[in-house]
Amino acid sequence: MPTFFYCYFLGYNRPLKFKELKMEKYNKLRIEWDCRRGMLELDKIIMPFYLKHFDELTDDKKDIFIRLLASTDLQLFSWFFNRGQSSDSEIQSMVEYIQNVQKITTN
């Protein structure tokens, strides 16, 4: 008989089996939680990208995306909307990739 764990606090309204919560290199629940930001503008960019494109990324790109999520909301807002440049070239290339995929224009 499977054991279930309800994850309402993570926004899931279905029971999850404990094996779904095990620690993996790319823990989907943890990454999805990290995609939730304090600014609506960032939520409208980062979460849809994660849901639609994360699985298609190479492992190296996934690692860069996870590093991007460690940035502050102000840094992310600057990079996505104010043409700010990250000092990390890999992060900057991921920002540009997300902008292209999500068709974000900064005028």
PDB file of N, CA and C in Angstrom:
ATOM      1  N   MET A   1       0.849  -1.174   0.000  1.00  0.00           N
ATOM      2  CA  MET A   1       0.000   0.000   0.000  1.00  0.00           C
ATOM      3  C   MET A   1       0.895   1.239   0.000  1.00  0.00           C
ATOM      4  N   PRO A   2       0.718   2.127  -0.983  1.00  0.00           N
ATOM      5  CA  PRO A   2       1.597   3.302  -1.079  1.00  0.00           C
ATOM      6  C   PRO A   2       1.318   4.319   0.023  1.00  0.00           C
ATOM      7  N   THR A   3       2.345   5.013   0.379  1.00  0.00           N
ATOM      8  CA  THR A   3       2.235   6.088   1.356  1.00  0.00           C
ATOM      9  C   THR A   3       2.169   7.406   0.600  1.00  0.00           C
ATOM     10  N   PHE A   4       1.251   8.267   0.973  1.00  0.00           N
ATOM     11  CA  PHE A   4       1.068   9.529   0.263  1.00  0.00           C
ATOM     12  C   PHE A   4       1.397  10.701   1.168  1.00  0.00           C
ATOM     13  N   PHE A   5       1.761  11.781   0.540  1.00  0.00           N
ATOM     14  CA  PHE A   5       2.102  13.009   1.250  1.00  0.00           C
ATOM     15  C   PHE A   5       1.405  14.145   0.519  1.00  0.00           C
ATOM     16  N   TYR A   6       0.598  14.910   1.209  1.00  0.00           N
ATOM     17  CA  TYR A   6      -0.105  16.002   0.562  1.00  0.00           C
ATOM     18  C   TYR A   6       0.755  17.255   0.562  1.00  0.00           C
ATOM     19  N   CYS A   7       0.903  17.862  -0.591  1.00  0.00           N
ATOM     20  CA  CYS A   7       1.775  19.030  -0.753  1.00  0.00           C
ATOM     21  C   CYS A   7       0.958  20.276  -1.049  1.00  0.00           C
ATOM     22  N   TYR A   8      -0.078  20.524  -0.278  1.00  0.00           N
ATOM     23  CA  TYR A   8      -0.881  21.712  -0.515  1.00  0.00           C
ATOM     24  C   TYR A   8      -0.059  22.982  -0.348  1.00  0.00           C
ATOM     25  N   PHE A   9       0.872  22.980   0.581  1.00  0.00           N
ATOM     26  CA  PHE A   9       1.682  24.169   0.827  1.00  0.00           C
ATOM     27  C   PHE A   9       2.603  24.472  -0.345  1.00  0.00           C
ATOM     28  N   LEU A  10       2.841  23.515  -1.241  1.00  0.00           N
ATOM     29  CA  LEU A  10       3.656  23.762  -2.429  1.00  0.00           C
ATOM     30  C   LEU A  10       2.796  24.060  -3.650  1.00  0.00           C
ATOM     31  N   GLY A  11       1.493  24.132  -3.476  1.00  0.00           N
ATOM     32  CA  GLY A  11       0.625  24.430  -4.595  1.00  0.00           C
ATOM     33  C   GLY A  11       0.132  23.187  -5.319  1.00  0.00           C
ATOM     34  N   TYR A  12       0.405  22.016  -4.785  1.00  0.00           N
ATOM     35  CA  TYR A  12      -0.061  20.781  -5.399  1.00  0.00           C
ATOM     36  C   TYR A  12      -1.312  20.338  -4.675  1.00  0.00           C
ATOM     37  N   ASN A  13      -2.358  20.061  -5.415  1.00  0.00           N
ATOM     38  CA  ASN A  13      -3.586  19.629  -4.779  1.00  0.00           C
ATOM     39  C   ASN A  13      -3.882  18.178  -5.136  1.00  0.00           C
ATOM     40  N   ARG A  14      -2.824  17.401  -5.312  1.00  0.00           N
ATOM     41  CA  ARG A  14      -2.966  15.965  -5.497  1.00  0.00           C
ATOM     42  C   ARG A  14      -1.983  15.284  -4.553  1.00  0.00           C
ATOM     43  N   PRO A  15      -2.334  14.090  -4.102  1.00  0.00           N
ATOM     44  CA  PRO A  15      -1.385  13.394  -3.231  1.00  0.00           C
ATOM     45  C   PRO A  15      -0.160  12.955  -4.019  1.00  0.00           C
ATOM     46  N   LEU A  16       1.005  13.115  -3.438  1.00  0.00           N
ATOM     47  CA  LEU A  16       2.251  12.686  -4.061  1.00  0.00           C
ATOM     48  C   LEU A  16       2.795  11.496  -3.286  1.00  0.00           C
ATOM     49  N   LYS A  17       3.321  10.524  -4.009  1.00  0.00           N
ATOM     50  CA  LYS A  17       3.968   9.405  -3.340  1.00  0.00           C
ATOM     51  C   LYS A  17       5.310   9.880  -2.815  1.00  0.00           C
ATOM     52  N   PHE A  18       5.753   9.303  -1.721  1.00  0.00           N
ATOM     53  CA  PHE A  18       7.039   9.692  -1.148  1.00  0.00           C
ATOM     54  C   PHE A  18       8.165   9.533  -2.150  1.00  0.00           C
ATOM     55  N   LYS A  19       8.076   8.543  -3.031  1.00  0.00           N
ATOM     56  CA  LYS A  19       9.151   8.357  -3.998  1.00  0.00           C
ATOM     57  C   LYS A  19       9.243   9.535  -4.962  1.00  0.00           C
ATOM     58  N   GLU A  20       8.147  10.288  -5.147  1.00  0.00           N
ATOM     59  CA  GLU A  20       8.188  11.480  -5.983  1.00  0.00           C
ATOM     60  C   GLU A  20       8.959  12.609  -5.302  1.00  0.00           C
ATOM     61  N   LEU A  21       9.088  12.550  -3.995  1.00  0.00           N
ATOM     62  CA  LEU A  21       9.743  13.607  -3.238  1.00  0.00           C
ATOM     63  C   LEU A  21      11.215  13.322  -2.958  1.00  0.00           C
ATOM     64  N   LYS A  22      11.709  12.165  -3.389  1.00  0.00           N
ATOM     65  CA  LYS A  22      13.097  11.819  -3.086  1.00  0.00           C
ATOM     66  C   LYS A  22      14.049  12.837  -3.700  1.00  0.00           C
ATOM     67  N   MET A  23      15.203  12.954  -3.086  1.00  0.00           N
ATOM     68  CA  MET A  23      16.193  13.912  -3.561  1.00  0.00           C
ATOM     69  C   MET A  23      16.842  13.399  -4.841  1.00  0.00           C
ATOM     70  N   GLU A  24      16.782  14.193  -5.849  1.00  0.00           N
ATOM     71  CA  GLU A  24      17.409  13.890  -7.118  1.00  0.00           C
ATOM     72  C   GLU A  24      18.285  15.075  -7.469  1.00  0.00           C
ATOM     73  N   LYS A  25      19.093  14.902  -8.497  1.00  0.00           N
ATOM     74  CA  LYS A  25      19.936  16.019  -8.909  1.00  0.00           C
ATOM     75  C   LYS A  25      19.070  17.222  -9.261  1.00  0.00           C
ATOM     76  N   TYR A  26      17.977  16.973  -9.985  1.00  0.00           N
ATOM     77  CA  TYR A  26      17.061  18.051 -10.351  1.00  0.00           C
ATOM     78  C   TYR A  26      15.720  17.772  -9.679  1.00  0.00           C
ATOM     79  N   ASN A  27      15.622  18.132  -8.426  1.00  0.00           N
ATOM     80  CA  ASN A  27      14.406  17.934  -7.659  1.00  0.00           C
ATOM     81  C   ASN A  27      13.355  18.913  -8.171  1.00  0.00           C
ATOM     82  N   LYS A  28      12.388  18.384  -8.912  1.00  0.00           N
ATOM     83  CA  LYS A  28      11.407  19.228  -9.594  1.00  0.00           C
ATOM     84  C   LYS A  28      10.594  20.078  -8.619  1.00  0.00           C
ATOM     85  N   LEU A  29      10.221  19.513  -7.492  1.00  0.00           N
ATOM     86  CA  LEU A  29       9.440  20.289  -6.523  1.00  0.00           C
ATOM     87  C   LEU A  29      10.249  21.459  -5.985  1.00  0.00           C
ATOM     88  N   ARG A  30      11.516  21.224  -5.694  1.00  0.00           N
ATOM     89  CA  ARG A  30      12.373  22.284  -5.156  1.00  0.00           C
ATOM     90  C   ARG A  30      12.606  23.374  -6.194  1.00  0.00           C
ATOM     91  N   ILE A  31      12.864  22.975  -7.431  1.00  0.00           N
ATOM     92  CA  ILE A  31      13.116  23.957  -8.488  1.00  0.00           C
ATOM     93  C   ILE A  31      11.857  24.771  -8.757  1.00  0.00           C
ATOM     94  N   GLU A  32      10.707  24.092  -8.796  1.00  0.00           N
ATOM     95  CA  GLU A  32       9.455  24.821  -9.025  1.00  0.00           C
ATOM     96  C   GLU A  32       9.204  25.821  -7.901  1.00  0.00           C
ATOM     97  N   TRP A  33       9.502  25.437  -6.676  1.00  0.00           N
ATOM     98  CA  TRP A  33       9.342  26.354  -5.544  1.00  0.00           C
ATOM     99  C   TRP A  33      10.269  27.559  -5.699  1.00  0.00           C
ATOM    100  N   ASP A  34      11.506  27.315  -6.135  1.00  0.00           N
ATOM    101  CA  ASP A  34      12.474  28.397  -6.326  1.00  0.00           C
ATOM    102  C   ASP A  34      12.092  29.322  -7.477  1.00  0.00           C
ATOM    103  N   CYS A  35      11.283  28.831  -8.414  1.00  0.00           N
ATOM    104  CA  CYS A  35      10.839  29.667  -9.538  1.00  0.00           C
ATOM    105  C   CYS A  35       9.832  30.724  -9.093  1.00  0.00           C
ATOM    106  N   ARG A  36       9.190  30.508  -7.970  1.00  0.00           N
ATOM    107  CA  ARG A  36       8.214  31.482  -7.469  1.00  0.00           C
ATOM    108  C   ARG A  36       8.966  32.675  -6.907  1.00  0.00           C
ATOM    109  N   ARG A  37       8.677  33.838  -7.421  1.00  0.00           N
ATOM    110  CA  ARG A  37       9.407  35.042  -7.052  1.00  0.00           C
ATOM    111  C   ARG A  37       8.490  36.012  -6.330  1.00  0.00           C
ATOM    112  N   GLY A  38       9.061  37.090  -5.837  1.00  0.00           N
ATOM    113  CA  GLY A  38       8.294  38.097  -5.126  1.00  0.00           C
ATOM    114  C   GLY A  38       7.701  39.159  -6.031  1.00  0.00           C
ATOM    115  N   MET A  39       8.045  39.118  -7.306  1.00  0.00           N
ATOM    116  CA  MET A  39       7.532  40.099  -8.271  1.00  0.00           C
ATOM    117  C   MET A  39       6.709  39.371  -9.325  1.00  0.00           C
ATOM    118  N   LEU A  40       5.516  39.865  -9.570  1.00  0.00           N
ATOM    119  CA  LEU A  40       4.632  39.248 -10.552  1.00  0.00           C
ATOM    120  C   LEU A  40       5.284  39.191 -11.931  1.00  0.00           C
ATOM    121  N   GLU A  41       6.011  40.242 -12.294  1.00  0.00           N
ATOM    122  CA  GLU A  41       6.660  40.285 -13.611  1.00  0.00           C
ATOM    123  C   GLU A  41       7.628  39.112 -13.780  1.00  0.00           C
ATOM    124  N   LEU A  42       8.362  38.803 -12.730  1.00  0.00           N
ATOM    125  CA  LEU A  42       9.302  37.683 -12.797  1.00  0.00           C
ATOM    126  C   LEU A  42       8.571  36.348 -12.811  1.00  0.00           C
ATOM    127  N   ASP A  43       7.469  36.256 -12.049  1.00  0.00           N
ATOM    128  CA  ASP A  43       6.670  35.029 -12.072  1.00  0.00           C
ATOM    129  C   ASP A  43       6.144  34.739 -13.473  1.00  0.00           C
ATOM    130  N   LYS A  44       5.794  35.778 -14.205  1.00  0.00           N
ATOM    131  CA  LYS A  44       5.239  35.611 -15.553  1.00  0.00           C
ATOM    132  C   LYS A  44       6.291  35.176 -16.564  1.00  0.00           C
ATOM    133  N   ILE A  45       7.562  35.292 -16.217  1.00  0.00           N
ATOM    134  CA  ILE A  45       8.643  34.895 -17.123  1.00  0.00           C
ATOM    135  C   ILE A  45       9.226  33.552 -16.707  1.00  0.00           C
ATOM    136  N   ILE A  46       9.595  33.448 -15.458  1.00  0.00           N
ATOM    137  CA  ILE A  46      10.387  32.308 -15.009  1.00  0.00           C
ATOM    138  C   ILE A  46       9.564  31.027 -14.903  1.00  0.00           C
ATOM    139  N   MET A  47       8.377  31.091 -14.304  1.00  0.00           N
ATOM    140  CA  MET A  47       7.588  29.868 -14.124  1.00  0.00           C
ATOM    141  C   MET A  47       7.148  29.258 -15.455  1.00  0.00           C
ATOM    142  N   PRO A  48       6.621  30.044 -16.401  1.00  0.00           N
ATOM    143  CA  PRO A  48       6.259  29.429 -17.688  1.00  0.00           C
ATOM    144  C   PRO A  48       7.461  28.822 -18.412  1.00  0.00           C
ATOM    145  N   PHE A  49       8.613  29.489 -18.331  1.00  0.00           N
ATOM    146  CA  PHE A  49       9.815  28.931 -18.948  1.00  0.00           C
ATOM    147  C   PHE A  49      10.149  27.590 -18.306  1.00  0.00           C
ATOM    148  N   TYR A  50      10.108  27.547 -17.002  1.00  0.00           N
ATOM    149  CA  TYR A  50      10.419  26.301 -16.295  1.00  0.00           C
ATOM    150  C   TYR A  50       9.456  25.185 -16.709  1.00  0.00           C
ATOM    151  N   LEU A  51       8.171  25.482 -16.697  1.00  0.00           N
ATOM    152  CA  LEU A  51       7.176  24.451 -16.993  1.00  0.00           C
ATOM    153  C   LEU A  51       7.265  23.943 -18.429  1.00  0.00           C
ATOM    154  N   LYS A  52       7.583  24.818 -19.371  1.00  0.00           N
ATOM    155  CA  LYS A  52       7.582  24.431 -20.788  1.00  0.00           C
ATOM    156  C   LYS A  52       8.934  23.957 -21.299  1.00  0.00           C
ATOM    157  N   HIS A  53      10.028  24.487 -20.769  1.00  0.00           N
ATOM    158  CA  HIS A  53      11.323  24.276 -21.415  1.00  0.00           C
ATOM    159  C   HIS A  53      12.403  23.626 -20.556  1.00  0.00           C
ATOM    160  N   PHE A  54      12.210  23.530 -19.262  1.00  0.00           N
ATOM    161  CA  PHE A  54      13.286  23.023 -18.404  1.00  0.00           C
ATOM    162  C   PHE A  54      13.718  21.613 -18.796  1.00  0.00           C
ATOM    163  N   ASP A  55      12.769  20.739 -19.070  1.00  0.00           N
ATOM    164  CA  ASP A  55      13.109  19.352 -19.395  1.00  0.00           C
ATOM    165  C   ASP A  55      13.895  19.226 -20.693  1.00  0.00           C
ATOM    166  N   GLU A  56      13.778  20.214 -21.576  1.00  0.00           N
ATOM    167  CA  GLU A  56      14.488  20.182 -22.856  1.00  0.00           C
ATOM    168  C   GLU A  56      15.945  20.637 -22.729  1.00  0.00           C
ATOM    169  N   LEU A  57      16.288  21.282 -21.627  1.00  0.00           N
ATOM    170  CA  LEU A  57      17.640  21.806 -21.450  1.00  0.00           C
ATOM    171  C   LEU A  57      18.641  20.682 -21.194  1.00  0.00           C
ATOM    172  N   THR A  58      19.878  20.925 -21.590  1.00  0.00           N
ATOM    173  CA  THR A  58      20.954  19.992 -21.249  1.00  0.00           C
ATOM    174  C   THR A  58      21.238  20.107 -19.753  1.00  0.00           C
ATOM    175  N   ASP A  59      21.960  19.148 -19.215  1.00  0.00           N
ATOM    176  CA  ASP A  59      22.282  19.190 -17.782  1.00  0.00           C
ATOM    177  C   ASP A  59      23.076  20.442 -17.423  1.00  0.00           C
ATOM    178  N   ASP A  60      23.984  20.854 -18.302  1.00  0.00           N
ATOM    179  CA  ASP A  60      24.758  22.076 -18.039  1.00  0.00           C
ATOM    180  C   ASP A  60      23.850  23.297 -17.982  1.00  0.00           C
ATOM    181  N   LYS A  61      22.897  23.381 -18.916  1.00  0.00           N
ATOM    182  CA  LYS A  61      21.960  24.515 -18.933  1.00  0.00           C
ATOM    183  C   LYS A  61      21.033  24.473 -17.721  1.00  0.00           C
ATOM    184  N   LYS A  62      20.644  23.278 -17.303  1.00  0.00           N
ATOM    185  CA  LYS A  62      19.813  23.157 -16.099  1.00  0.00           C
ATOM    186  C   LYS A  62      20.561  23.691 -14.882  1.00  0.00           C
ATOM    187  N   ASP A  63      21.842  23.355 -14.791  1.00  0.00           N
ATOM    188  CA  ASP A  63      22.655  23.854 -13.677  1.00  0.00           C
ATOM    189  C   ASP A  63      22.741  25.379 -13.695  1.00  0.00           C
ATOM    190  N   ILE A  64      22.885  25.955 -14.881  1.00  0.00           N
ATOM    191  CA  ILE A  64      22.942  27.418 -15.006  1.00  0.00           C
ATOM    192  C   ILE A  64      21.607  28.029 -14.604  1.00  0.00           C
ATOM    193  N   PHE A  65      20.495  27.415 -15.036  1.00  0.00           N
ATOM    194  CA  PHE A  65      19.165  27.912 -14.671  1.00  0.00           C
ATOM    195  C   PHE A  65      18.993  27.896 -13.152  1.00  0.00           C
ATOM    196  N   ILE A  66      19.440  26.843 -12.504  1.00  0.00           N
ATOM    197  CA  ILE A  66      19.337  26.753 -11.044  1.00  0.00           C
ATOM    198  C   ILE A  66      20.195  27.829 -10.383  1.00  0.00           C
ATOM    199  N   ARG A  67      21.357  28.099 -10.931  1.00  0.00           N
ATOM    200  CA  ARG A  67      22.192  29.200 -10.416  1.00  0.00           C
ATOM    201  C   ARG A  67      21.491  30.538 -10.612  1.00  0.00           C
ATOM    202  N   LEU A  68      20.803  30.700 -11.740  1.00  0.00           N
ATOM    203  CA  LEU A  68      20.046  31.926 -12.010  1.00  0.00           C
ATOM    204  C   LEU A  68      18.982  32.134 -10.932  1.00  0.00           C
ATOM    205  N   LEU A  69      18.327  31.060 -10.527  1.00  0.00           N
ATOM    206  CA  LEU A  69      17.276  31.162  -9.511  1.00  0.00           C
ATOM    207  C   LEU A  69      17.809  31.597  -8.151  1.00  0.00           C
ATOM    208  N   ALA A  70      19.100  31.447  -7.928  1.00  0.00           N
ATOM    209  CA  ALA A  70      19.702  31.873  -6.660  1.00  0.00           C
ATOM    210  C   ALA A  70      19.895  33.386  -6.600  1.00  0.00           C
ATOM    211  N   SER A  71      19.684  34.073  -7.707  1.00  0.00           N
ATOM    212  CA  SER A  71      19.835  35.531  -7.753  1.00  0.00           C
ATOM    213  C   SER A  71      18.655  36.205  -7.069  1.00  0.00           C
ATOM    214  N   THR A  72      18.856  37.447  -6.663  1.00  0.00           N
ATOM    215  CA  THR A  72      17.776  38.196  -6.017  1.00  0.00           C
ATOM    216  C   THR A  72      16.770  38.662  -7.059  1.00  0.00           C
ATOM    217  N   ASP A  73      15.576  38.999  -6.592  1.00  0.00           N
ATOM    218  CA  ASP A  73      14.549  39.514  -7.500  1.00  0.00           C
ATOM    219  C   ASP A  73      15.003  40.800  -8.183  1.00  0.00           C
ATOM    220  N   LEU A  74      15.693  41.662  -7.451  1.00  0.00           N
ATOM    221  CA  LEU A  74      16.157  42.918  -8.049  1.00  0.00           C
ATOM    222  C   LEU A  74      17.168  42.669  -9.160  1.00  0.00           C
ATOM    223  N   GLN A  75      18.067  41.710  -8.955  1.00  0.00           N
ATOM    224  CA  GLN A  75      19.018  41.367 -10.011  1.00  0.00           C
ATOM    225  C   GLN A  75      18.284  40.820 -11.230  1.00  0.00           C
ATOM    226  N   LEU A  76      17.369  39.891 -11.001  1.00  0.00           N
ATOM    227  CA  LEU A  76      16.627  39.296 -12.111  1.00  0.00           C
ATOM    228  C   LEU A  76      15.828  40.347 -12.870  1.00  0.00           C
ATOM    229  N   PHE A  77      15.165  41.231 -12.131  1.00  0.00           N
ATOM    230  CA  PHE A  77      14.380  42.280 -12.782  1.00  0.00           C
ATOM    231  C   PHE A  77      15.284  43.155 -13.642  1.00  0.00           C
ATOM    232  N   SER A  78      16.434  43.513 -13.128  1.00  0.00           N
ATOM    233  CA  SER A  78      17.382  44.334 -13.880  1.00  0.00           C
ATOM    234  C   SER A  78      17.839  43.613 -15.143  1.00  0.00           C
ATOM    235  N   TRP A  79      18.162  42.344 -15.035  1.00  0.00           N
ATOM    236  CA  TRP A  79      18.647  41.592 -16.193  1.00  0.00           C
ATOM    237  C   TRP A  79      17.564  41.390 -17.240  1.00  0.00           C
ATOM    238  N   PHE A  80      16.335  41.111 -16.800  1.00  0.00           N
ATOM    239  CA  PHE A  80      15.266  40.826 -17.754  1.00  0.00           C
ATOM    240  C   PHE A  80      14.632  42.078 -18.350  1.00  0.00           C
ATOM    241  N   PHE A  81      14.523  43.158 -17.582  1.00  0.00           N
ATOM    242  CA  PHE A  81      13.747  44.307 -18.035  1.00  0.00           C
ATOM    243  C   PHE A  81      14.543  45.591 -18.223  1.00  0.00           C
ATOM    244  N   ASN A  82      15.653  45.748 -17.542  1.00  0.00           N
ATOM    245  CA  ASN A  82      16.403  47.007 -17.616  1.00  0.00           C
ATOM    246  C   ASN A  82      17.710  46.882 -18.375  1.00  0.00           C
ATOM    247  N   ARG A  83      17.849  45.809 -19.111  1.00  0.00           N
ATOM    248  CA  ARG A  83      19.055  45.570 -19.912  1.00  0.00           C
ATOM    249  C   ARG A  83      20.318  45.502 -19.072  1.00  0.00           C
ATOM    250  N   GLY A  84      20.175  45.167 -17.822  1.00  0.00           N
ATOM    251  CA  GLY A  84      21.352  44.974 -16.979  1.00  0.00           C
ATOM    252  C   GLY A  84      22.106  43.734 -17.429  1.00  0.00           C
ATOM    253  N   GLN A  85      23.382  43.715 -17.162  1.00  0.00           N
ATOM    254  CA  GLN A  85      24.232  42.593 -17.561  1.00  0.00           C
ATOM    255  C   GLN A  85      24.755  41.890 -16.311  1.00  0.00           C
ATOM    256  N   SER A  86      24.667  40.583 -16.302  1.00  0.00           N
ATOM    257  CA  SER A  86      25.248  39.799 -15.214  1.00  0.00           C
ATOM    258  C   SER A  86      26.755  39.714 -15.416  1.00  0.00           C
ATOM    259  N   SER A  87      27.496  39.713 -14.333  1.00  0.00           N
ATOM    260  CA  SER A  87      28.948  39.566 -14.439  1.00  0.00           C
ATOM    261  C   SER A  87      29.333  38.129 -14.804  1.00  0.00           C
ATOM    262  N   ASP A  88      28.417  37.196 -14.620  1.00  0.00           N
ATOM    263  CA  ASP A  88      28.631  35.795 -14.990  1.00  0.00           C
ATOM    264  C   ASP A  88      28.106  35.589 -16.410  1.00  0.00           C
ATOM    265  N   SER A  89      28.988  35.265 -17.335  1.00  0.00           N
ATOM    266  CA  SER A  89      28.593  35.150 -18.745  1.00  0.00           C
ATOM    267  C   SER A  89      27.597  34.013 -18.980  1.00  0.00           C
ATOM    268  N   GLU A  90      27.689  32.942 -18.204  1.00  0.00           N
ATOM    269  CA  GLU A  90      26.738  31.840 -18.368  1.00  0.00           C
ATOM    270  C   GLU A  90      25.339  32.255 -17.931  1.00  0.00           C
ATOM    271  N   ILE A  91      25.260  32.980 -16.824  1.00  0.00           N
ATOM    272  CA  ILE A  91      23.965  33.489 -16.354  1.00  0.00           C
ATOM    273  C   ILE A  91      23.395  34.455 -17.387  1.00  0.00           C
ATOM    274  N   GLN A  92      24.236  35.341 -17.920  1.00  0.00           N
ATOM    275  CA  GLN A  92      23.777  36.304 -18.913  1.00  0.00           C
ATOM    276  C   GLN A  92      23.254  35.587 -20.160  1.00  0.00           C
ATOM    277  N   SER A  93      23.928  34.540 -20.588  1.00  0.00           N
ATOM    278  CA  SER A  93      23.450  33.809 -21.765  1.00  0.00           C
ATOM    279  C   SER A  93      22.123  33.109 -21.474  1.00  0.00           C
ATOM    280  N   MET A  94      21.919  32.647 -20.240  1.00  0.00           N
ATOM    281  CA  MET A  94      20.643  32.032 -19.873  1.00  0.00           C
ATOM    282  C   MET A  94      19.536  33.076 -19.848  1.00  0.00           C
ATOM    283  N   VAL A  95      19.826  34.267 -19.342  1.00  0.00           N
ATOM    284  CA  VAL A  95      18.842  35.354 -19.352  1.00  0.00           C
ATOM    285  C   VAL A  95      18.434  35.665 -20.790  1.00  0.00           C
ATOM    286  N   GLU A  96      19.405  35.777 -21.678  1.00  0.00           N
ATOM    287  CA  GLU A  96      19.111  36.071 -23.084  1.00  0.00           C
ATOM    288  C   GLU A  96      18.326  34.941 -23.734  1.00  0.00           C
ATOM    289  N   TYR A  97      18.660  33.710 -23.384  1.00  0.00           N
ATOM    290  CA  TYR A  97      17.931  32.560 -23.925  1.00  0.00           C
ATOM    291  C   TYR A  97      16.471  32.599 -23.476  1.00  0.00           C
ATOM    292  N   ILE A  98      16.237  32.861 -22.193  1.00  0.00           N
ATOM    293  CA  ILE A  98      14.864  32.934 -21.676  1.00  0.00           C
ATOM    294  C   ILE A  98      14.118  34.081 -22.344  1.00  0.00           C
ATOM    295  N   GLN A  99      14.776  35.232 -22.518  1.00  0.00           N
ATOM    296  CA  GLN A  99      14.134  36.361 -23.193  1.00  0.00           C
ATOM    297  C   GLN A  99      13.727  35.992 -24.610  1.00  0.00           C
ATOM    298  N   ASN A 100      14.594  35.284 -25.322  1.00  0.00           N
ATOM    299  CA  ASN A 100      14.276  34.887 -26.693  1.00  0.00           C
ATOM    300  C   ASN A 100      13.139  33.878 -26.739  1.00  0.00           C
ATOM    301  N   VAL A 101      13.187  32.900 -25.857  1.00  0.00           N
ATOM    302  CA  VAL A 101      12.148  31.872 -25.832  1.00  0.00           C
ATOM    303  C   VAL A 101      10.810  32.470 -25.414  1.00  0.00           C
ATOM    304  N   GLN A 102      10.826  33.348 -24.437  1.00  0.00           N
ATOM    305  CA  GLN A 102       9.595  33.959 -23.936  1.00  0.00           C
ATOM    306  C   GLN A 102       9.212  35.210 -24.734  1.00  0.00           C
ATOM    307  N   LYS A 103      10.027  35.560 -25.707  1.00  0.00           N
ATOM    308  CA  LYS A 103       9.777  36.715 -26.581  1.00  0.00           C
ATOM    309  C   LYS A 103       9.590  38.007 -25.792  1.00  0.00           C
ATOM    310  N   ILE A 104      10.542  38.272 -24.905  1.00  0.00           N
ATOM    311  CA  ILE A 104      10.521  39.484 -24.089  1.00  0.00           C
ATOM    312  C   ILE A 104      11.318  40.555 -24.809  1.00  0.00           C
ATOM    313  N   THR A 105      10.724  41.708 -24.955  1.00  0.00           N
ATOM    314  CA  THR A 105      11.450  42.829 -25.547  1.00  0.00           C
ATOM    315  C   THR A 105      11.633  43.905 -24.495  1.00  0.00           C
ATOM    316  N   THR A 106      12.802  44.511 -24.501  1.00  0.00           N
ATOM    317  CA  THR A 106      13.065  45.619 -23.582  1.00  0.00           C
ATOM    318  C   THR A 106      13.294  46.858 -24.421  1.00  0.00           C
ATOM    319  N   ASN A 107      12.400  47.792 -24.315  1.00  0.00           N
ATOM    320  CA  ASN A 107      12.507  49.047 -25.082  1.00  0.00           C
ATOM    321  C   ASN A 107      12.754  50.212 -24.167  1.00  0.00           C
TER     322      ASN A 107
END
